[in-house]
């Protein structure tokens, strides 16, 4: 999809535009009249209580969920090029006893050769290059099931960056990651977005991270309740009402 003449107030810098978007599953209205513009190089955090429709919104953008309304993309300067989206799903589970290594996981996604035949030297080099984007080359021969929460997120992030997307979508990447790991993962996302000029859309419940890392925060509870700069949203009456908090976040 494409914006045609890139119309609207965002001009060339707008790369994702959601207009009047709604999702109904059975009789349940999951999302209602969502309007959201995302600009190139921006990090937007999507927050909201459990069941608010955050994952459903991400799946709609990914084309995995039917919706009404419009979701459109533009790649600046590349009118007829297809936009690439990288996706890190919410809490994928791997069995600790599973023999699959990080190298196998990449080979399954990147190579036509069956993973049980082992990696060619060329593929191993490519996997190492992918892992170098998240500074985790040392994990290449580790079993996926024994990785820590932070390590797994970095490996999945490296996988989502191949091929390099225009938009990176992460569903609760900080859940299951300890506080130190959270900060280093957010630093890494910040580095990646600057190095590769990506736009990042992520959901999170870790509000303390938002002022430092997010450009904009969108609070949803089936519809957009509040959006703006992190501190504006976190100190808003809407935020307090949705999360039943008396004070601000800090
Ligand atoms: P969040 O990510 O904000 O926690 P979700 O988007 O996962 O919320 O879910 C929003 C609501 O939609 C929930 O009530 C959930 O039960 C419902 N839902 C999501 N996917 C489906 C589905 N495939 N079938 C039925 N209900 C669904
Ligand atoms: Mg979710």
XYZ file of N, CA and C and ligand atoms in Angstrom:
778
model
N 0.832 -1.201 0.000
C 0.000 0.000 0.000
C 0.864 1.247 0.000
N 0.237 2.362 -0.312
C 1.033 3.549 -0.584
C 0.140 4.768 -0.404
N 0.716 5.905 -0.131
C -0.106 7.103 0.067
C -0.418 7.850 -1.217
N -0.011 7.330 -2.363
C -0.218 8.092 -3.595
C 0.638 9.335 -3.564
N 0.035 10.488 -3.432
C 0.827 11.718 -3.494
C 1.325 12.164 -2.109
N 1.359 11.238 -1.155
C 1.814 11.561 0.206
C 1.041 12.742 0.786
N -0.248 12.806 0.496
C -1.036 13.961 0.929
C -1.172 14.038 2.439
N -1.845 15.062 2.920
C -2.026 15.239 4.352
C -0.917 16.062 4.937
N -1.066 16.417 6.206
C -0.130 17.356 6.813
C 1.252 16.752 7.054
N 1.368 15.414 7.050
C 2.654 14.812 7.383
C 3.632 14.859 6.212
N 3.134 15.006 4.994
C 4.003 15.056 3.822
C 4.847 13.814 3.721
N 6.092 13.972 3.336
C 6.951 12.833 3.033
C 7.414 12.084 4.266
N 7.295 12.701 5.442
C 7.889 12.051 6.605
C 6.929 11.087 7.290
N 5.722 10.950 6.765
C 4.744 10.067 7.399
C 4.834 8.686 6.765
N 5.141 7.647 7.532
C 5.303 6.351 6.885
C 4.227 5.338 7.235
N 3.441 5.597 8.265
C 2.310 4.709 8.570
C 1.126 5.595 8.937
N 0.025 5.348 8.278
C -1.149 6.162 8.593
C -2.374 5.276 8.743
N -2.976 5.338 9.925
C -4.173 4.539 10.204
C -5.335 5.518 10.318
N -6.389 5.248 9.546
C -7.509 6.185 9.541
C -8.833 5.465 9.740
N -9.581 5.904 10.735
C -10.923 5.359 10.992
C -10.950 3.848 11.060
N -9.958 3.279 11.736
C -9.799 1.826 11.721
C -10.552 1.188 12.894
N -11.307 0.137 12.606
C -12.052 -0.573 13.651
C -11.914 -2.072 13.462
N -11.956 -2.795 14.570
C -11.923 -4.264 14.506
C -13.051 -4.805 15.375
N -13.805 -5.695 14.800
C -14.856 -6.373 15.537
C -14.575 -7.866 15.430
N -14.576 -8.576 16.549
C -14.428 -10.031 16.489
C -15.687 -10.618 17.123
N -16.471 -11.336 16.321
C -17.788 -11.787 16.792
C -18.617 -10.551 17.086
N -19.180 -10.495 18.307
C -19.981 -9.320 18.676
C -19.153 -8.284 19.409
N -17.882 -8.598 19.648
C -17.060 -7.722 20.491
C -16.342 -6.660 19.648
N -16.558 -5.390 20.022
C -15.846 -4.300 19.340
C -14.480 -4.179 20.015
N -13.430 -4.674 19.345
C -12.100 -4.685 19.961
C -11.427 -3.320 19.781
N -11.530 -2.754 18.588
C -10.937 -1.432 18.333
C -11.964 -0.572 17.612
N -11.981 0.721 17.965
C -12.985 1.613 17.387
C -12.351 2.927 16.965
N -12.520 3.248 15.703
C -12.120 4.543 15.143
C -10.697 4.963 15.531
N -9.748 4.101 15.208
C -8.338 4.395 15.509
C -7.754 5.278 14.398
N -7.175 6.393 14.790
C -6.472 7.280 13.852
C -5.073 7.491 14.394
N -4.080 7.137 13.594
C -2.699 7.200 14.084
C -1.749 7.481 12.926
N -0.882 8.452 13.117
C 0.146 8.731 12.110
C 1.507 8.465 12.728
N 2.325 7.776 11.978
C 3.677 7.511 12.482
C 4.683 8.072 11.487
N 5.651 8.803 11.981
C 6.637 9.445 11.104
C 7.925 8.648 11.063
N 8.681 8.873 10.000
C 9.924 8.126 9.832
C 10.890 8.404 10.971
N 11.516 7.355 11.456
C 12.526 7.490 12.496
C 11.953 7.674 13.892
N 10.624 7.599 14.004
C 9.970 7.858 15.284
C 9.788 6.572 16.095
N 9.866 6.670 17.413
C 9.505 5.526 18.267
C 8.185 5.850 18.957
N 7.170 5.072 18.633
C 5.859 5.260 19.265
C 5.594 4.096 20.202
N 5.208 4.425 21.435
C 4.856 3.374 22.397
C 3.341 3.323 22.514
N 2.827 2.114 22.384
C 1.391 1.879 22.508
C 1.171 1.287 23.895
N 0.395 1.986 24.718
C 0.150 1.470 26.067
C -1.360 1.313 26.281
N -1.712 0.555 27.303
C -3.122 0.330 27.604
C -3.236 -0.911 28.463
N -4.359 -1.076 29.160
C -4.503 -2.249 30.040
C -4.570 -3.551 29.234
N -4.460 -4.671 29.935
C -4.594 -5.965 29.256
C -5.964 -6.053 28.601
N -5.995 -6.549 27.381
C -7.269 -6.696 26.673
C -7.725 -5.421 25.974
N -6.877 -4.378 25.989
C -7.266 -3.087 25.400
C -7.299 -3.121 23.877
N -6.611 -4.112 23.289
C -6.584 -4.204 21.822
C -5.231 -3.854 21.224
N -4.183 -3.804 22.041
C -2.848 -3.408 21.544
C -2.327 -4.424 20.518
N -2.335 -5.709 20.916
C -1.825 -6.738 19.994
C -2.693 -6.803 18.740
N -3.997 -6.605 18.910
C -4.909 -6.640 17.754
C -4.555 -5.520 16.771
N -4.197 -4.366 17.305
C -3.807 -3.245 16.431
C -2.532 -3.600 15.660
N -1.556 -4.176 16.359
C -0.313 -4.556 15.679
C -0.593 -5.611 14.606
N -1.439 -6.585 14.936
C -1.747 -7.645 13.956
C -2.478 -7.073 12.742
N -3.299 -6.064 12.961
C -3.997 -5.426 11.829
C -2.974 -4.775 10.901
N -1.986 -4.102 11.479
C -0.953 -3.453 10.659
C -0.178 -4.511 9.873
N 0.041 -5.658 10.517
C 0.807 -6.736 9.879
C -0.018 -7.514 8.848
N -1.324 -7.205 8.763
C -2.179 -7.912 7.805
C -2.636 -9.261 8.327
N -2.531 -9.455 9.643
C -2.946 -10.746 10.214
C -4.338 -10.679 10.845
N -4.946 -9.510 10.805
C -6.260 -9.332 11.426
C -7.121 -8.479 10.495
N -8.348 -8.929 10.251
C -9.245 -8.134 9.393
C -9.682 -6.884 10.133
N -9.850 -5.801 9.396
C -10.281 -4.544 10.015
C -11.099 -3.747 9.019
N -11.810 -2.745 9.550
C -12.469 -1.767 8.675
C -11.682 -0.481 8.767
N -11.787 0.358 7.745
C -11.026 1.610 7.746
C -9.774 1.436 6.912
N -8.800 2.305 7.131
C -7.633 2.263 6.246
C -6.306 2.288 7.011
N -5.404 1.420 6.556
C -4.026 1.432 7.069
C -3.141 1.556 5.835
N -2.362 2.624 5.768
C -1.528 2.798 4.575
C -0.094 3.153 4.965
N 0.804 2.851 4.042
C 2.236 3.014 4.294
C 2.871 3.831 3.175
N 3.966 4.467 3.482
C 4.746 5.124 2.431
C 6.215 4.976 2.754
N 7.016 4.725 1.737
C 8.465 4.705 1.918
C 8.981 5.965 1.240
N 9.475 6.948 2.010
C 9.887 8.204 1.410
C 10.936 7.996 0.332
N 10.732 8.653 -0.795
C 11.714 8.592 -1.880
C 11.680 7.268 -2.627
N 10.786 6.364 -2.241
C 10.753 5.051 -2.896
C 9.309 4.727 -3.218
N 8.709 5.531 -4.064
C 7.276 5.474 -4.308
C 6.701 4.102 -4.578
N 7.371 3.355 -5.433
C 6.773 2.074 -5.817
C 7.410 0.891 -5.104
N 8.236 1.192 -4.109
C 8.866 0.088 -3.379
C 7.925 -0.399 -2.294
N 7.955 -1.711 -2.068
C 7.102 -2.284 -1.027
C 7.713 -2.003 0.336
N 6.884 -1.602 1.265
C 7.382 -1.334 2.601
C 7.643 -2.648 3.337
N 8.766 -2.694 4.052
C 9.083 -3.920 4.803
C 8.805 -3.677 6.287
N 8.141 -4.644 6.896
C 7.863 -4.552 8.328
C 8.569 -5.690 9.044
N 9.316 -5.367 10.086
C 9.926 -6.386 10.938
C 9.051 -6.550 12.175
N 8.914 -7.773 12.665
C 7.976 -8.025 13.769
C 8.606 -8.919 14.818
N 8.547 -8.485 16.065
C 8.956 -9.331 17.188
C 7.699 -9.633 17.997
N 7.207 -10.893 17.946
C 5.933 -11.205 18.611
C 6.042 -11.203 20.131
N 4.849 -11.241 20.771
C 4.788 -11.209 22.235
C 5.166 -12.577 22.807
N 6.127 -12.591 23.730
C 6.518 -13.776 24.509
C 6.470 -15.101 23.770
N 7.231 -15.306 22.710
C 7.236 -16.648 22.116
C 7.904 -17.618 23.093
N 7.363 -18.837 23.196
C 7.906 -19.787 24.172
C 8.736 -20.850 23.454
N 9.940 -21.103 23.966
C 10.780 -22.183 23.443
C 11.057 -23.141 24.587
N 10.998 -24.422 24.290
C 11.236 -25.438 25.313
C 12.728 -25.480 25.650
N 13.076 -25.436 26.969
C 14.502 -25.471 27.340
C 15.201 -26.727 26.817
N 14.447 -27.808 26.626
C 15.065 -29.052 26.149
C 15.189 -29.122 24.628
N 14.642 -28.140 23.955
C 14.651 -28.136 22.491
C 16.085 -27.972 21.965
N 16.521 -28.836 21.045
C 17.914 -28.755 20.579
C 18.184 -27.604 19.585
N 17.150 -26.861 19.191
C 17.334 -25.811 18.168
C 18.266 -24.706 18.668
N 19.300 -24.416 17.900
C 20.228 -23.338 18.279
C 19.826 -22.043 17.580
N 20.467 -20.962 18.008
C 20.228 -19.658 17.378
C 20.548 -19.753 15.880
N 21.659 -20.422 15.557
C 22.039 -20.576 14.145
C 20.950 -21.316 13.372
N 20.391 -22.392 13.983
C 19.321 -23.160 13.323
C 18.108 -22.270 13.053
N 17.765 -21.458 14.062
C 16.591 -20.583 13.944
C 16.748 -19.643 12.746
N 17.916 -19.036 12.618
C 18.165 -18.136 11.486
C 18.150 -18.910 10.168
N 18.788 -20.096 10.189
C 18.868 -20.884 8.953
C 17.468 -21.262 8.466
N 16.565 -21.600 9.422
C 15.192 -21.952 9.044
C 14.517 -20.780 8.333
N 14.833 -19.568 8.779
C 14.158 -18.391 8.223
C 14.852 -17.867 6.965
N 16.164 -18.084 6.852
C 16.926 -17.417 5.782
C 17.399 -18.346 4.665
N 17.395 -19.663 4.937
C 18.005 -20.557 3.954
C 16.993 -21.578 3.462
N 17.149 -22.006 2.217
C 16.251 -23.043 1.693
C 16.740 -24.428 2.110
N 18.016 -24.487 2.494
C 18.598 -25.774 2.876
C 18.029 -26.225 4.227
N 17.582 -27.485 4.373
C 17.019 -27.931 5.658
C 18.026 -27.733 6.800
N 17.536 -27.229 7.950
C 18.425 -26.886 9.059
C 19.211 -28.098 9.559
N 18.597 -29.328 9.467
C 19.302 -30.515 10.005
C 20.568 -30.841 9.202
N 20.700 -30.264 8.014
C 21.911 -30.515 7.216
C 23.073 -29.624 7.649
N 22.819 -28.790 8.645
C 23.890 -27.906 9.124
C 23.983 -26.645 8.281
N 24.722 -25.663 8.809
C 24.841 -24.369 8.126
C 26.022 -24.377 7.176
N 25.835 -23.819 5.986
C 26.992 -23.620 5.116
C 27.847 -22.501 5.741
N 29.117 -22.438 5.353
C 29.987 -21.377 5.890
C 29.435 -20.003 5.556
N 28.867 -19.899 4.351
C 28.339 -18.604 3.909
C 27.152 -18.188 4.785
N 26.258 -19.166 5.064
C 25.088 -18.861 5.896
C 25.529 -18.488 7.315
N 26.560 -19.193 7.815
C 27.050 -18.886 9.161
C 27.567 -17.441 9.221
N 28.269 -17.042 8.177
C 28.752 -15.657 8.096
C 27.583 -14.672 8.108
N 26.517 -15.031 7.349
C 25.347 -14.137 7.287
C 24.652 -14.041 8.650
N 24.561 -15.195 9.334
C 23.919 -15.195 10.658
C 24.743 -14.341 11.623
N 26.075 -14.483 11.551
C 26.941 -13.686 12.433
C 26.764 -12.192 12.160
N 26.599 -11.867 10.878
C 26.403 -10.453 10.540
C 25.076 -9.941 11.120
N 24.026 -10.783 11.031
C 22.728 -10.396 11.617
C 22.858 -10.201 13.128
N 23.539 -11.145 13.778
C 23.680 -11.060 15.240
C 24.549 -9.869 15.649
N 25.458 -9.461 14.754
C 26.335 -8.323 15.093
C 25.520 -7.037 15.209
N 24.363 -6.983 14.536
C 23.513 -5.776 14.633
C 22.983 -5.584 16.053
N 22.914 -6.697 16.816
C 22.451 -6.582 18.207
C 23.585 -6.949 19.178
N 24.808 -6.956 18.665
C 26.017 -7.240 19.463
C 25.926 -8.573 20.198
N 25.406 -9.591 19.538
C 25.238 -10.896 20.200
C 25.799 -12.039 19.352
N 26.923 -11.820 18.678
C 27.517 -12.882 17.858
C 27.810 -14.128 18.691
N 28.127 -13.917 19.978
C 28.527 -15.039 20.845
C 27.385 -16.030 21.081
N 26.150 -15.632 20.756
C 25.010 -16.528 21.011
C 24.770 -17.529 19.885
N 25.540 -17.469 18.823
C 25.198 -18.227 17.606
C 24.991 -19.727 17.837
N 25.778 -20.327 18.735
C 25.644 -21.775 18.929
C 24.852 -22.139 20.176
N 24.257 -21.130 20.838
C 23.462 -21.429 22.037
C 22.095 -21.957 21.658
N 21.555 -22.828 22.518
C 20.196 -23.308 22.270
C 19.197 -22.193 22.608
N 18.193 -22.029 21.754
C 17.239 -20.928 21.921
C 16.486 -21.048 23.255
N 16.176 -22.300 23.646
C 15.390 -22.534 24.862
C 16.086 -22.143 26.153
N 17.408 -21.960 26.132
C 18.108 -21.621 27.384
C 18.522 -20.142 27.422
N 18.127 -19.372 26.428
C 18.492 -17.953 26.434
C 17.728 -17.216 27.538
N 18.336 -16.185 28.118
C 17.609 -15.343 29.082
C 16.583 -14.527 28.303
N 15.634 -13.897 29.044
C 14.599 -13.097 28.385
C 15.211 -12.024 27.491
N 16.251 -11.353 28.007
C 16.888 -10.265 27.250
C 17.618 -10.786 26.017
N 18.319 -11.935 26.190
C 19.046 -12.522 25.045
C 18.074 -12.941 23.940
N 16.948 -13.567 24.365
C 15.968 -14.026 23.378
C 15.402 -12.835 22.595
N 15.104 -11.766 23.320
C 14.567 -10.580 22.634
C 15.567 -10.034 21.619
N 16.866 -10.054 21.971
C 17.875 -9.547 21.026
C 17.996 -10.437 19.800
N 17.916 -11.742 20.024
C 17.994 -12.682 18.889
C 16.777 -12.477 17.977
N 15.586 -12.361 18.584
C 14.372 -12.153 17.782
C 14.418 -10.807 17.066
N 15.043 -9.837 17.749
C 15.211 -8.520 17.131
C 16.126 -8.632 15.908
N 17.229 -9.361 16.061
C 18.163 -9.547 14.937
C 17.455 -10.241 13.768
N 16.568 -11.187 14.106
C 15.817 -11.900 13.072
C 14.853 -10.948 12.352
N 14.246 -10.056 13.141
C 13.288 -9.097 12.556
C 14.000 -8.049 11.695
N 15.315 -7.900 11.885
C 16.063 -6.886 11.124
C 16.638 -7.447 9.821
N 16.284 -8.695 9.496
C 16.772 -9.311 8.261
C 15.609 -9.802 7.414
N 15.295 -9.204 6.276
C 15.958 -8.029 5.724
C 15.600 -6.762 6.510
N 16.445 -5.727 6.384
C 16.239 -4.505 7.159
C 14.877 -3.882 6.822
N 13.995 -3.775 7.847
C 12.651 -3.244 7.569
C 12.615 -1.707 7.574
N 11.478 -1.148 7.148
C 11.240 0.287 7.291
C 10.570 0.576 8.630
N 9.712 -0.369 9.029
C 9.037 -0.232 10.330
C 9.301 -1.497 11.145
N 9.634 -1.284 12.394
C 9.858 -2.409 13.293
C 8.744 -2.400 14.333
N 8.056 -3.535 14.455
C 6.943 -3.648 15.400
C 7.306 -4.669 16.463
N 7.201 -4.260 17.722
C 7.542 -5.178 18.816
C 6.387 -5.219 19.807
N 5.932 -6.433 20.126
C 4.812 -6.582 21.055
C 5.359 -6.968 22.431
N 5.331 -6.027 23.346
C 5.830 -6.201 24.717
C 7.228 -6.809 24.779
N 8.202 -6.169 24.148
C 9.558 -6.729 24.155
C 10.202 -6.706 25.536
N 9.657 -5.902 26.467
C 10.312 -5.780 27.768
C 9.766 -6.762 28.798
N 8.674 -7.479 28.450
C 8.146 -8.413 29.450
C 9.075 -9.627 29.506
N 9.364 -10.081 30.692
C 10.290 -11.209 30.855
C 11.745 -10.790 30.807
N 12.006 -9.466 30.804
C 13.388 -8.974 30.785
C 13.626 -8.231 32.096
N 14.779 -8.490 32.750
C 15.022 -7.799 34.026
C 15.339 -6.324 33.792
N 15.376 -5.545 34.885
C 15.465 -4.087 34.754
C 16.707 -3.667 33.970
N 17.861 -4.294 34.277
C 19.083 -3.946 33.535
C 18.941 -4.273 32.053
N 18.349 -5.462 31.811
C 18.135 -5.909 30.425
C 17.210 -4.971 29.669
N 16.216 -4.436 30.397
C 15.263 -3.506 29.755
C 15.981 -2.281 29.241
N 16.846 -1.738 30.111
C 17.536 -0.510 29.716
C 18.454 -0.777 28.527
N 19.145 -1.939 28.573
C 20.072 -2.190 27.467
C 19.307 -2.508 26.179
N 18.118 -3.145 26.300
C 17.320 -3.404 25.095
C 16.794 -2.090 24.503
N 16.359 -1.179 25.379
C 15.864 0.112 24.880
C 17.002 0.916 24.247
N 18.206 0.846 24.866
C 19.369 1.539 24.267
C 19.643 0.973 22.880
N 19.509 -0.362 22.782
C 19.770 -1.014 21.495
C 18.739 -0.600 20.445
N 17.467 -0.539 20.840
C 16.428 -0.119 19.886
C 16.692 1.306 19.417
N 17.137 2.131 20.362
C 17.444 3.523 20.036
C 18.607 3.591 19.038
N 19.629 2.778 19.287
C 20.799 2.735 18.396
C 20.384 2.252 16.999
N 19.563 1.189 16.975
C 19.136 0.610 15.690
C 18.305 1.614 14.900
N 17.424 2.307 15.591
C 16.564 3.249 14.875
C 17.391 4.392 14.288
N 18.430 4.822 15.022
C 19.282 5.899 14.488
C 20.171 5.388 13.353
N 20.763 4.195 13.568
C 21.697 3.673 12.564
C 20.987 3.366 11.247
N 19.802 2.756 11.334
C 19.133 2.292 10.114
C 17.922 3.144 9.734
N 17.682 4.231 10.456
C 16.579 5.153 10.176
C 15.226 4.432 10.103
N 14.965 3.633 11.114
C 13.713 2.868 11.181
C 12.676 3.622 11.986
N 11.410 3.269 11.775
C 10.359 3.704 12.684
C 10.026 2.510 13.563
N 9.803 2.770 14.833
C 9.527 1.667 15.758
C 8.171 1.886 16.433
N 7.350 0.846 16.398
C 6.069 0.866 17.111
C 6.108 -0.296 18.090
N 5.987 -0.004 19.375
C 6.067 -1.092 20.363
C 5.001 -0.931 21.435
N 4.559 -2.066 21.969
C 3.662 -2.014 23.116
C 4.498 -2.285 24.356
N 4.088 -1.705 25.459
C 4.809 -1.954 26.707
C 3.953 -1.606 27.921
N 4.294 -2.235 29.046
C 3.695 -1.868 30.326
C 4.741 -1.180 31.204
N 5.941 -0.988 30.665
C 7.019 -0.387 31.464
C 7.084 1.110 31.210
N 6.212 1.817 31.923
C 6.011 3.237 31.640
C 7.215 4.093 32.008
N 8.023 3.634 32.976
C 9.161 4.446 33.422
C 10.171 4.659 32.299
N 10.177 3.764 31.303
C 11.119 3.872 30.177
C 10.689 4.955 29.175
N 9.404 5.292 29.202
C 8.850 6.067 28.088
C 9.453 7.469 27.931
N 9.590 8.239 29.020
C 10.092 9.609 28.822
C 11.462 9.644 28.141
N 12.309 8.660 28.459
C 13.655 8.676 27.878
C 13.679 8.196 26.425
N 12.832 7.235 26.092
C 13.005 6.569 24.792
C 11.903 6.834 23.751
N 10.688 7.154 24.200
C 9.598 7.272 23.214
C 9.431 8.710 22.734
N 9.164 8.871 21.445
C 8.840 10.210 20.934
C 7.397 10.547 21.266
N 6.541 9.548 21.080
C 5.125 9.745 21.366
C 4.553 8.501 22.021
N 3.536 8.729 22.831
C 2.867 7.616 23.504
C 1.388 7.667 23.128
N 0.839 6.499 22.811
C -0.583 6.420 22.487
C -1.225 5.480 23.507
N -2.173 6.019 24.260
C -2.884 5.216 25.256
C -4.184 4.728 24.630
N -4.327 3.384 24.546
C -5.592 2.887 23.989
C -6.326 2.009 24.998
N -7.614 2.077 24.899
C -8.487 1.172 25.643
C -9.691 0.946 24.710
N -9.448 0.141 23.684
C -10.385 -0.109 22.577
C -10.494 1.082 21.623
N -10.259 2.286 22.136
C -10.143 3.452 21.261
C -8.988 4.286 21.805
N -8.560 5.273 21.035
C -7.454 6.088 21.537
C -8.003 7.017 22.617
N -7.415 6.871 23.814
C -7.906 7.629 24.965
C -7.092 8.910 25.115
N -5.815 8.825 24.785
C -4.935 9.977 24.953
C -3.662 9.731 24.154
N -3.096 10.759 23.537
C -1.806 10.594 22.865
C -1.027 11.888 22.929
N 0.290 11.748 22.911
C 1.135 12.934 22.983
C 2.524 12.560 23.460
N 3.264 13.558 23.950
C 4.606 13.306 24.478
C 4.473 12.440 25.736
N 5.502 11.617 26.027
C 5.370 10.676 27.144
C 4.896 11.321 28.451
N 5.517 12.427 28.851
C 5.145 13.001 30.147
C 3.723 13.559 30.137
N 3.299 14.047 28.971
C 1.913 14.550 28.864
C 0.927 13.407 29.109
N 1.188 12.275 28.431
C 0.243 11.148 28.544
C 0.286 10.562 29.955
N 1.516 10.404 30.485
C 1.653 9.750 31.795
C 1.082 10.600 32.938
N 0.969 11.900 32.717
C 0.415 12.741 33.786
C -1.033 13.142 33.481
N -1.606 12.537 32.458
C -2.971 12.940 32.057
C -4.019 12.295 32.965
N -5.177 12.944 33.108
C -6.275 12.328 33.866
C -6.735 11.019 33.212
N -6.628 10.950 31.882
C -7.052 9.720 31.185
C -6.182 8.549 31.613
N -4.859 8.798 31.742
C -3.941 7.737 32.169
C -4.313 7.268 33.569
N -4.576 8.239 34.455
C -4.918 7.881 35.842
C -6.225 7.092 35.881
N -7.144 7.515 35.047
C -8.439 6.831 35.050
C -8.309 5.388 34.538
N -7.565 5.225 33.445
C -7.438 3.886 32.856
C -6.681 2.950 33.795
N -5.625 3.463 34.408
C -4.804 2.592 35.260
C -5.106 2.755 36.750
N -6.147 3.516 37.086
C -6.559 3.717 38.478
C -5.398 4.158 39.350
N -4.582 5.074 38.818
C -3.446 5.551 39.616
C -3.752 6.949 40.099
N -3.302 7.215 41.337
C -3.561 8.548 41.893
C -2.515 9.536 41.392
N -1.235 9.123 41.471
C -0.163 10.051 41.088
C 0.311 9.783 39.686
N 1.413 10.425 39.290
C 2.017 10.185 37.986
C 2.755 8.873 38.033
N 3.622 8.656 37.051
C 4.237 7.343 36.945
C 5.490 7.207 37.798
N 6.160 8.281 38.055
C 7.429 8.173 38.786
C 7.240 8.448 40.253
P -3.901 -6.489 24.509
O -2.784 -6.838 23.581
O -4.116 -5.020 24.654
O -3.781 -7.154 25.846
P -5.507 -7.986 22.608
O -5.425 -7.188 21.368
O -4.676 -9.216 22.695
O -5.259 -7.029 23.864
O -7.013 -8.412 22.826
C -8.063 -7.483 22.871
C -9.391 -8.205 23.041
O -9.663 -8.927 21.871
C -9.390 -9.204 24.178
O -10.651 -9.139 24.820
C -9.225 -10.536 23.488
O -9.833 -11.558 24.206
C -9.929 -10.270 22.164
N -9.384 -11.077 21.073
C -8.182 -10.913 20.484
N -7.999 -11.810 19.497
C -9.130 -12.556 19.475
C -9.572 -13.656 18.679
N -8.816 -14.147 17.705
N -10.797 -14.172 18.944
C -11.574 -13.655 19.904
N -11.237 -12.614 20.688
C -10.026 -12.065 20.492
Mg -1.070 -8.007 23.824
